[in-house]
XYZ file of C-alpha atoms in Angstrom:
392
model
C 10.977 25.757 0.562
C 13.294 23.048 -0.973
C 11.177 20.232 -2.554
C 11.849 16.828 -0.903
C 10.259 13.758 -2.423
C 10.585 10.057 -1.592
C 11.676 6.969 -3.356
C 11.352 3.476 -2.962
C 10.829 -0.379 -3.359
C 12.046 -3.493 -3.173
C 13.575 -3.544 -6.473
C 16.536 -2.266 -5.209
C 18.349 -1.900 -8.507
C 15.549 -0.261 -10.194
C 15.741 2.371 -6.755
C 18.757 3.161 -7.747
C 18.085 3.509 -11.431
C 15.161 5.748 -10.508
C 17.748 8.164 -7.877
C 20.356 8.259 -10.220
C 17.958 9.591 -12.871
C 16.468 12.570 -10.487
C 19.837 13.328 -9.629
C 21.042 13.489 -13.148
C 17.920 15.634 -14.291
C 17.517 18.050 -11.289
C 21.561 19.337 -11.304
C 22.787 19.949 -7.693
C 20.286 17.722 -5.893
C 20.750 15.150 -3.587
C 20.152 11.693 -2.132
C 19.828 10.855 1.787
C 20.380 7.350 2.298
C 19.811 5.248 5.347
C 21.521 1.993 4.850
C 19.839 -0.359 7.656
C 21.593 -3.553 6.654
C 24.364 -2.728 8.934
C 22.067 -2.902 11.829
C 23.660 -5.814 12.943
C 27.042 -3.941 14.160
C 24.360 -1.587 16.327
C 24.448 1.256 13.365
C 22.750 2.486 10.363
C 24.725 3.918 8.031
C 23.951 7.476 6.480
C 25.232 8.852 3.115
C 24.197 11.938 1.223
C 25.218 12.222 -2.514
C 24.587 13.729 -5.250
C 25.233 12.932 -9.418
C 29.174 12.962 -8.923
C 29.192 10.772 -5.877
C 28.891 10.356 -1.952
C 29.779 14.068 -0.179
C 29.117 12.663 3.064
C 28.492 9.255 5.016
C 28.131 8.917 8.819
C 26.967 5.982 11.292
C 24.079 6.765 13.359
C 23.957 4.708 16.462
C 20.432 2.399 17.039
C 17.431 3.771 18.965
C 16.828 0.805 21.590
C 18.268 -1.615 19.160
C 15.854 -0.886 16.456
C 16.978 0.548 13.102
C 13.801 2.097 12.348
C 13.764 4.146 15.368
C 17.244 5.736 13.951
C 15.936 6.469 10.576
C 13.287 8.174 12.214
C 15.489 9.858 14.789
C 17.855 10.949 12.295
C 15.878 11.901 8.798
C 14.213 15.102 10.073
C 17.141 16.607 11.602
C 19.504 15.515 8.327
C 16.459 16.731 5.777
C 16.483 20.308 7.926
C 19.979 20.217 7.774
C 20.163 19.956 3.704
C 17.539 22.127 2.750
C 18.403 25.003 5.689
C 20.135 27.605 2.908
C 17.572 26.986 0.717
C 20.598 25.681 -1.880
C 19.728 22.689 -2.737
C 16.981 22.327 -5.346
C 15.669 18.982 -4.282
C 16.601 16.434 -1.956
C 15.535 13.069 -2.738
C 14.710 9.837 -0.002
C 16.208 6.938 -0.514
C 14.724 4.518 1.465
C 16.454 1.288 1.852
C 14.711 -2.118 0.612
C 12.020 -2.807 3.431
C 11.048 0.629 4.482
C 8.065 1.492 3.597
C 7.554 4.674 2.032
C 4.131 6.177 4.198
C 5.408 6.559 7.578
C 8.421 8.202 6.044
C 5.867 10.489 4.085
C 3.962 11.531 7.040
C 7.375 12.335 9.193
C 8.392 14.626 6.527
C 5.216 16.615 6.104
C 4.578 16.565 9.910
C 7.841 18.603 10.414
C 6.612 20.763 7.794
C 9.103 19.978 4.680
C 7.688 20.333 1.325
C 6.960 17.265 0.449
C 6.935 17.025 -3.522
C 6.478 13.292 -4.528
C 6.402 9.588 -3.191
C 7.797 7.491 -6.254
C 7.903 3.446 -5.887
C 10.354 2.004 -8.088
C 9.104 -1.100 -9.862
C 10.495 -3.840 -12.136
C 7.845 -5.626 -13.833
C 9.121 -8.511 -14.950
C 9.596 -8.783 -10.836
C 5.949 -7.723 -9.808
C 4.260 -11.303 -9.616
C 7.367 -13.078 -8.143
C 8.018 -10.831 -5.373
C 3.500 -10.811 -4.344
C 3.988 -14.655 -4.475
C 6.771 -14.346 -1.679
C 5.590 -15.250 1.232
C 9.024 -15.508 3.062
C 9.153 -13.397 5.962
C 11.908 -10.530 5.523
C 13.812 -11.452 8.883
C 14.308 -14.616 6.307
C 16.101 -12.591 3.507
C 18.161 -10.163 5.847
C 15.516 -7.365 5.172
C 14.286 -7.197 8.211
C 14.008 -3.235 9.597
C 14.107 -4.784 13.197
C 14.078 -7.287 15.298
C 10.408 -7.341 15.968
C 9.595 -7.098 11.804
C 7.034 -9.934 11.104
C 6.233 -8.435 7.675
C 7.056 -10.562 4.267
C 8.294 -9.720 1.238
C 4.578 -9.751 -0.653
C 2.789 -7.554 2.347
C 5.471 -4.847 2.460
C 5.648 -5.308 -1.456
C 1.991 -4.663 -1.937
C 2.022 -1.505 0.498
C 5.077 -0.104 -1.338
C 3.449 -0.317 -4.357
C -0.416 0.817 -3.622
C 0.821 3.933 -1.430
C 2.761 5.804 -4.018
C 0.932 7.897 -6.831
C 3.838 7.765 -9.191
C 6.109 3.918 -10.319
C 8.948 4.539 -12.170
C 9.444 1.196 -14.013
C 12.462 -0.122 -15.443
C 13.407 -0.972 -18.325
C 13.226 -4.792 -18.596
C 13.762 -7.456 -21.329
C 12.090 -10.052 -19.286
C 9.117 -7.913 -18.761
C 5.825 -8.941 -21.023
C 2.142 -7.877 -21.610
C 1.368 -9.925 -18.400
C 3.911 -8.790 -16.515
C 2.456 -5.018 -17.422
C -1.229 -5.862 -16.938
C -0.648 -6.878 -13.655
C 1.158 -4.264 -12.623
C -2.060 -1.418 -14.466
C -4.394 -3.441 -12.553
C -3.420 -3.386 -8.995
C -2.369 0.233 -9.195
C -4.723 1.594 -11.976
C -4.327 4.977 -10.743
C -0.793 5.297 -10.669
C 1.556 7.248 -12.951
C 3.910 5.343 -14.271
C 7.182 7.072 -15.717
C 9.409 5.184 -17.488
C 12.717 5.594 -15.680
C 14.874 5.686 -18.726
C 12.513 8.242 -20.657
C 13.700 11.349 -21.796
C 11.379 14.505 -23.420
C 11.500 15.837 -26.579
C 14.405 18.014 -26.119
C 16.490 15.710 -24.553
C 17.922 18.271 -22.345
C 17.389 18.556 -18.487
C 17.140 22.507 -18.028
C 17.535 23.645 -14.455
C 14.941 23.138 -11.640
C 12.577 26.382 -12.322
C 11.358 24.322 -15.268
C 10.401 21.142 -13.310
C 7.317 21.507 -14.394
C 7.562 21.840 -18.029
C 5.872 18.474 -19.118
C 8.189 16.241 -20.911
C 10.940 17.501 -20.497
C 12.574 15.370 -17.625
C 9.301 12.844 -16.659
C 10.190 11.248 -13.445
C 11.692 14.646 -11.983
C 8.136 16.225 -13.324
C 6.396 12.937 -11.270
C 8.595 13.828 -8.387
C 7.977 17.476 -7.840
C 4.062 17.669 -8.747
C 3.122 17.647 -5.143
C 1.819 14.945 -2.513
C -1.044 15.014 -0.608
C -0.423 12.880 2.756
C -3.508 12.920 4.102
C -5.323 11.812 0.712
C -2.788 9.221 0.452
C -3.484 7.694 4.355
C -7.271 7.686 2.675
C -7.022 5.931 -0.457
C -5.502 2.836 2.406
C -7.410 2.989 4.770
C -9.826 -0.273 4.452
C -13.073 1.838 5.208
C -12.492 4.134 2.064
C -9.864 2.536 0.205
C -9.043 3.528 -3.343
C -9.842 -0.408 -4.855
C -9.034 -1.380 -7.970
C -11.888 -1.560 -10.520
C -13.186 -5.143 -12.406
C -10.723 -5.508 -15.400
C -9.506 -8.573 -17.602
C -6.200 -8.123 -20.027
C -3.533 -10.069 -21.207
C -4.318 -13.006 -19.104
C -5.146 -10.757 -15.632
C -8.509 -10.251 -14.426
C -9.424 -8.224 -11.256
C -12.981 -9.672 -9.523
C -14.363 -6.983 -7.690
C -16.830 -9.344 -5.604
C -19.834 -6.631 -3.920
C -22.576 -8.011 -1.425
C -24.518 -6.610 1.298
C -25.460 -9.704 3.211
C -23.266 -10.556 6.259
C -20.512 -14.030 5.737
C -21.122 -16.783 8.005
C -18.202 -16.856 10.551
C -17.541 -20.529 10.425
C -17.878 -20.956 7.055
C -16.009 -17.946 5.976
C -13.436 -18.832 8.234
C -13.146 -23.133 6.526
C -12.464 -21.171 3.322
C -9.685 -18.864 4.441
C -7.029 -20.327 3.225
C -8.778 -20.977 -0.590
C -9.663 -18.066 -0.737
C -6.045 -16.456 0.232
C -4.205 -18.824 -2.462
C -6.730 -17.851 -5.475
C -5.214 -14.743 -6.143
C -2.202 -12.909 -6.145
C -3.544 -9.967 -4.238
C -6.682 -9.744 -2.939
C -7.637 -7.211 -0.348
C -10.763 -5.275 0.345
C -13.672 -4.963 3.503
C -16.195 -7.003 5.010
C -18.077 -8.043 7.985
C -19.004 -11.114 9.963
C -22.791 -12.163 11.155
C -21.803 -12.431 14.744
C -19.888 -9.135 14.469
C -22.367 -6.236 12.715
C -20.375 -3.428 14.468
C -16.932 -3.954 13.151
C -15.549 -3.570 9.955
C -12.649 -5.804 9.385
C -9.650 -5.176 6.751
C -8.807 -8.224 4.514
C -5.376 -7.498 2.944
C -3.342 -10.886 1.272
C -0.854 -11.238 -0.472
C 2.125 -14.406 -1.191
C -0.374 -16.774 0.507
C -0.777 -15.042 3.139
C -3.505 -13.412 4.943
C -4.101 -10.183 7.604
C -7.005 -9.591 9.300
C -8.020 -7.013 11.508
C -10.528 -4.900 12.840
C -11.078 -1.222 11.349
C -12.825 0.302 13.839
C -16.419 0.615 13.412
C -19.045 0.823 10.580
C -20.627 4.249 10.075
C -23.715 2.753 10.983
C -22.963 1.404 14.224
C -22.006 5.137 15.307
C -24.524 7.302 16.916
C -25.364 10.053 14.897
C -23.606 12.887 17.172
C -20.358 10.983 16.226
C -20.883 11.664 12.552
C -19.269 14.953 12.648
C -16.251 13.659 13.930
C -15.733 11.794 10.724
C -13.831 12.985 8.053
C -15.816 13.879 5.123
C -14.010 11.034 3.224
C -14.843 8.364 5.197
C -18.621 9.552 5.092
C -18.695 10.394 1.513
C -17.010 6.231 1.141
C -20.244 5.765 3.519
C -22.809 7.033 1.456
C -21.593 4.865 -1.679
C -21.972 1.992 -0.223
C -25.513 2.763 2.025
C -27.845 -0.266 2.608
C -31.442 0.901 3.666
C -31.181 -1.683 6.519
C -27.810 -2.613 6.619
C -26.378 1.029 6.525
C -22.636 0.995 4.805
C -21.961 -2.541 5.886
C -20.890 -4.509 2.702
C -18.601 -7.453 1.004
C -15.983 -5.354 -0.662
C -13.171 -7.596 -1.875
C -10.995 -7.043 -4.863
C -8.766 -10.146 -6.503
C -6.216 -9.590 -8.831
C -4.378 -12.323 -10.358
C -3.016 -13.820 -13.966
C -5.168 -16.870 -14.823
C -7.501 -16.005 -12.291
C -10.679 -18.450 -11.455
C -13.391 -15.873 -11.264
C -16.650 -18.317 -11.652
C -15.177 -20.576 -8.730
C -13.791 -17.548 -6.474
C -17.288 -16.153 -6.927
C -19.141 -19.462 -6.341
C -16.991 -19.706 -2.794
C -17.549 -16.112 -1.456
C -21.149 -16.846 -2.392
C -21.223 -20.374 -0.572
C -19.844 -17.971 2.650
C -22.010 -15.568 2.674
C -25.436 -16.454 5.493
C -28.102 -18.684 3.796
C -32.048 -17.703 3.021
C -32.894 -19.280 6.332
C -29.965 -17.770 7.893
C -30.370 -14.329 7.078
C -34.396 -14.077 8.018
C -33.683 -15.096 11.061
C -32.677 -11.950 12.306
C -29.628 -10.537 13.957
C -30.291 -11.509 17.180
C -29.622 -15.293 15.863
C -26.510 -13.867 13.902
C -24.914 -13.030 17.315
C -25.020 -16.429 18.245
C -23.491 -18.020 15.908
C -20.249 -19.507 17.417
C -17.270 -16.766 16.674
C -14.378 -18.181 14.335
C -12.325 -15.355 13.943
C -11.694 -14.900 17.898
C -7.990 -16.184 17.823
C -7.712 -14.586 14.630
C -8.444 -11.128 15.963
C -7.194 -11.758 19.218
C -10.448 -11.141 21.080
């Protein structure tokens, strides 16, 4: 089957750097495009190219006015189309600015396309600016619909953590801080450098994509993607955090409790918390809510919450087999004899980052001596503070 992999980011110039490159060092593949910023005329534009230019560009009408709805109409049918003969050695994604790369991921493995590679392309001199943008993307005409409440830092941060591989541009502007940052919130990533070249210097034909060094990002691109390993490292019950680290002037705080916050005062230090790092993201759970495990995820000053679904030890033990094995292994890391896997797991990554007064807040949330012995019967009643919030 012809490999298809993904690429994307809002770096849109670095994108395109990255594309060009796999299209230069896999000869005779292509790029699908889906240009959604001509939404407005009721269209999204489609172009296929390859390393001498466009071959083919057609508008695909909207799906009930929403652009997304045509890309995902329209990418299966145009990646079945491509890759039909079997004479195309790889067909690289383009996604356009906003779209985020895991729902395109999961369309293209769910119709059964070999799925090679998701690849985020990443300037870092542009890293902390765009996770301190808070502006929603309706705000910069990157909107993907009319109903997109996103901002530039959330879908940012997702673009980034989701894909295994970054292919960073080269950039003057770019320092050790700039790079730090970058190694800490994605420590597991490989990062390519999109203007590398092996030691030959040559880019062979596709049958040796895999010789290592020879073409590095097309290597990245075609080593194979796992969707359903990728869905767990985000998912807030077994996420893939970051680890404690502290270089060039970045420190991650990887803040670890068992007992349960206070509602009220967790909820009086929201917005403190939120601003004192750059990202910060991670699980926890409330006193008056022992069941539900709630996903924090911020990023540009700005803060989601939401429910998760439940903790593993709220479940009766005939739904444990239901469970996949990652989410119980994630489980068993984090077991409490009395608490079960109920925990404070919140990671904060930031330049100049305040880690004794961060720490001295989460601490000042969490239920007091008194508080705690009396018993969860008393933890229920404490009045609820995150009801609007979670829009009980």
């Amino acid at each position: 089957m012809v490999p298809v992999a993904v690429v994307g980011g809002l770096h849109a110039d670095a994108r395109r750097q990255a594309v060009k490159r796999l299209l230069a060092d896999v000869p005779g593949a292509v790029a699908l495009h889906h240009d959604l910023s001509t939404a407005g005329r009721g269209t999204v534009t489609r172009t296929v190219r390859d390393r001498t230019g466009v071959l083919s560009a057609a508008e695909v009408a909207l799906v009930d006015g929403c652009a997304c709805c045509a890309l995902r109409e329209d990418l299966v049918p145009e990646l079945e189309r491509l890759t039909a003969d079997g004479s195309v050695p790889l067909v690289v994604v383009e996604l356009w600015d906003s779209v985020e790369p895991k729902a395109t991921a999961e369309a293209v493995a769910g119709a059964g396309l070999r799925l090679t590679g998701v690849v985020t392309a990443v300037d870092p001199a542009l890293v902390l600016p765009y996770l301190g943008n808070g502006d929603d993307l309706a705000d910069v005409g990157l909107a993907a619909a009319a109903t997109d409440r996103r901002t530039v830092a959330d879908t940012f941060a997702r673009q980034l953590e989701y894909a295994p591989v970054l292919a960073l541009a080269a950039s003057q502007e770019a320092d050790e801080e700039d790079h730090a940052l970058l190694t800490q919130l994605h420590p597991t990533a490989h990062r390519v450098p999109i203007t590398a070249t092996g030691a030959t210097g040559t880019t062979g034909d596709t049958r040796t994509a895999g010789t290592v060094g020879t073409r590095p990002l097309a290597d990245a691109a075609l080593a194979g993607f796992d969707v359903e390993a990728a869905a767990a490292a985000q998912h807030p019950a077994c996420a893939l955090l970051p680890a404690e680290a502290d270089e060039a002037g970045v420190t991650t705080l990887v803040w670890h409790r068992c007992r349960p916050f206070h509602p009220e005062r967790l909820y009086a230090a929201l917005e403190e918390l939120t601003c004192a790092a750059a990202r910060s993201r991670g699980r926890f759970w409330l006193a008056d809510r022992p069941d539900t495990l709630l996903h924090w995820d911020a990023a540009g000053g700005a803060l989601c919450v939401e429910g998760a679904g439940p903790w593993m030890a709220s479940l009766p033990d005939a739904a444990w087999d239901l469970v996949p094995p990652v989410r119980r292994a994630a489980a068993a890391l984090d077991w409490h004899p009395e608490h079960g896997d109920r925990c404070q797991h919140l990671v904060f990554t930031s330049p100049g980052l305040d880690r004794d007064g961060l720490e001295l807040l989460l601490e000042s949330c969490l239920l007091t001596d008194t508080e705690y012995a009396a018993g969860r019967a008393a933890w229920r009643r404490i009045p609820s503070a995150f009801d609007a919030l979670l829009e009980v």
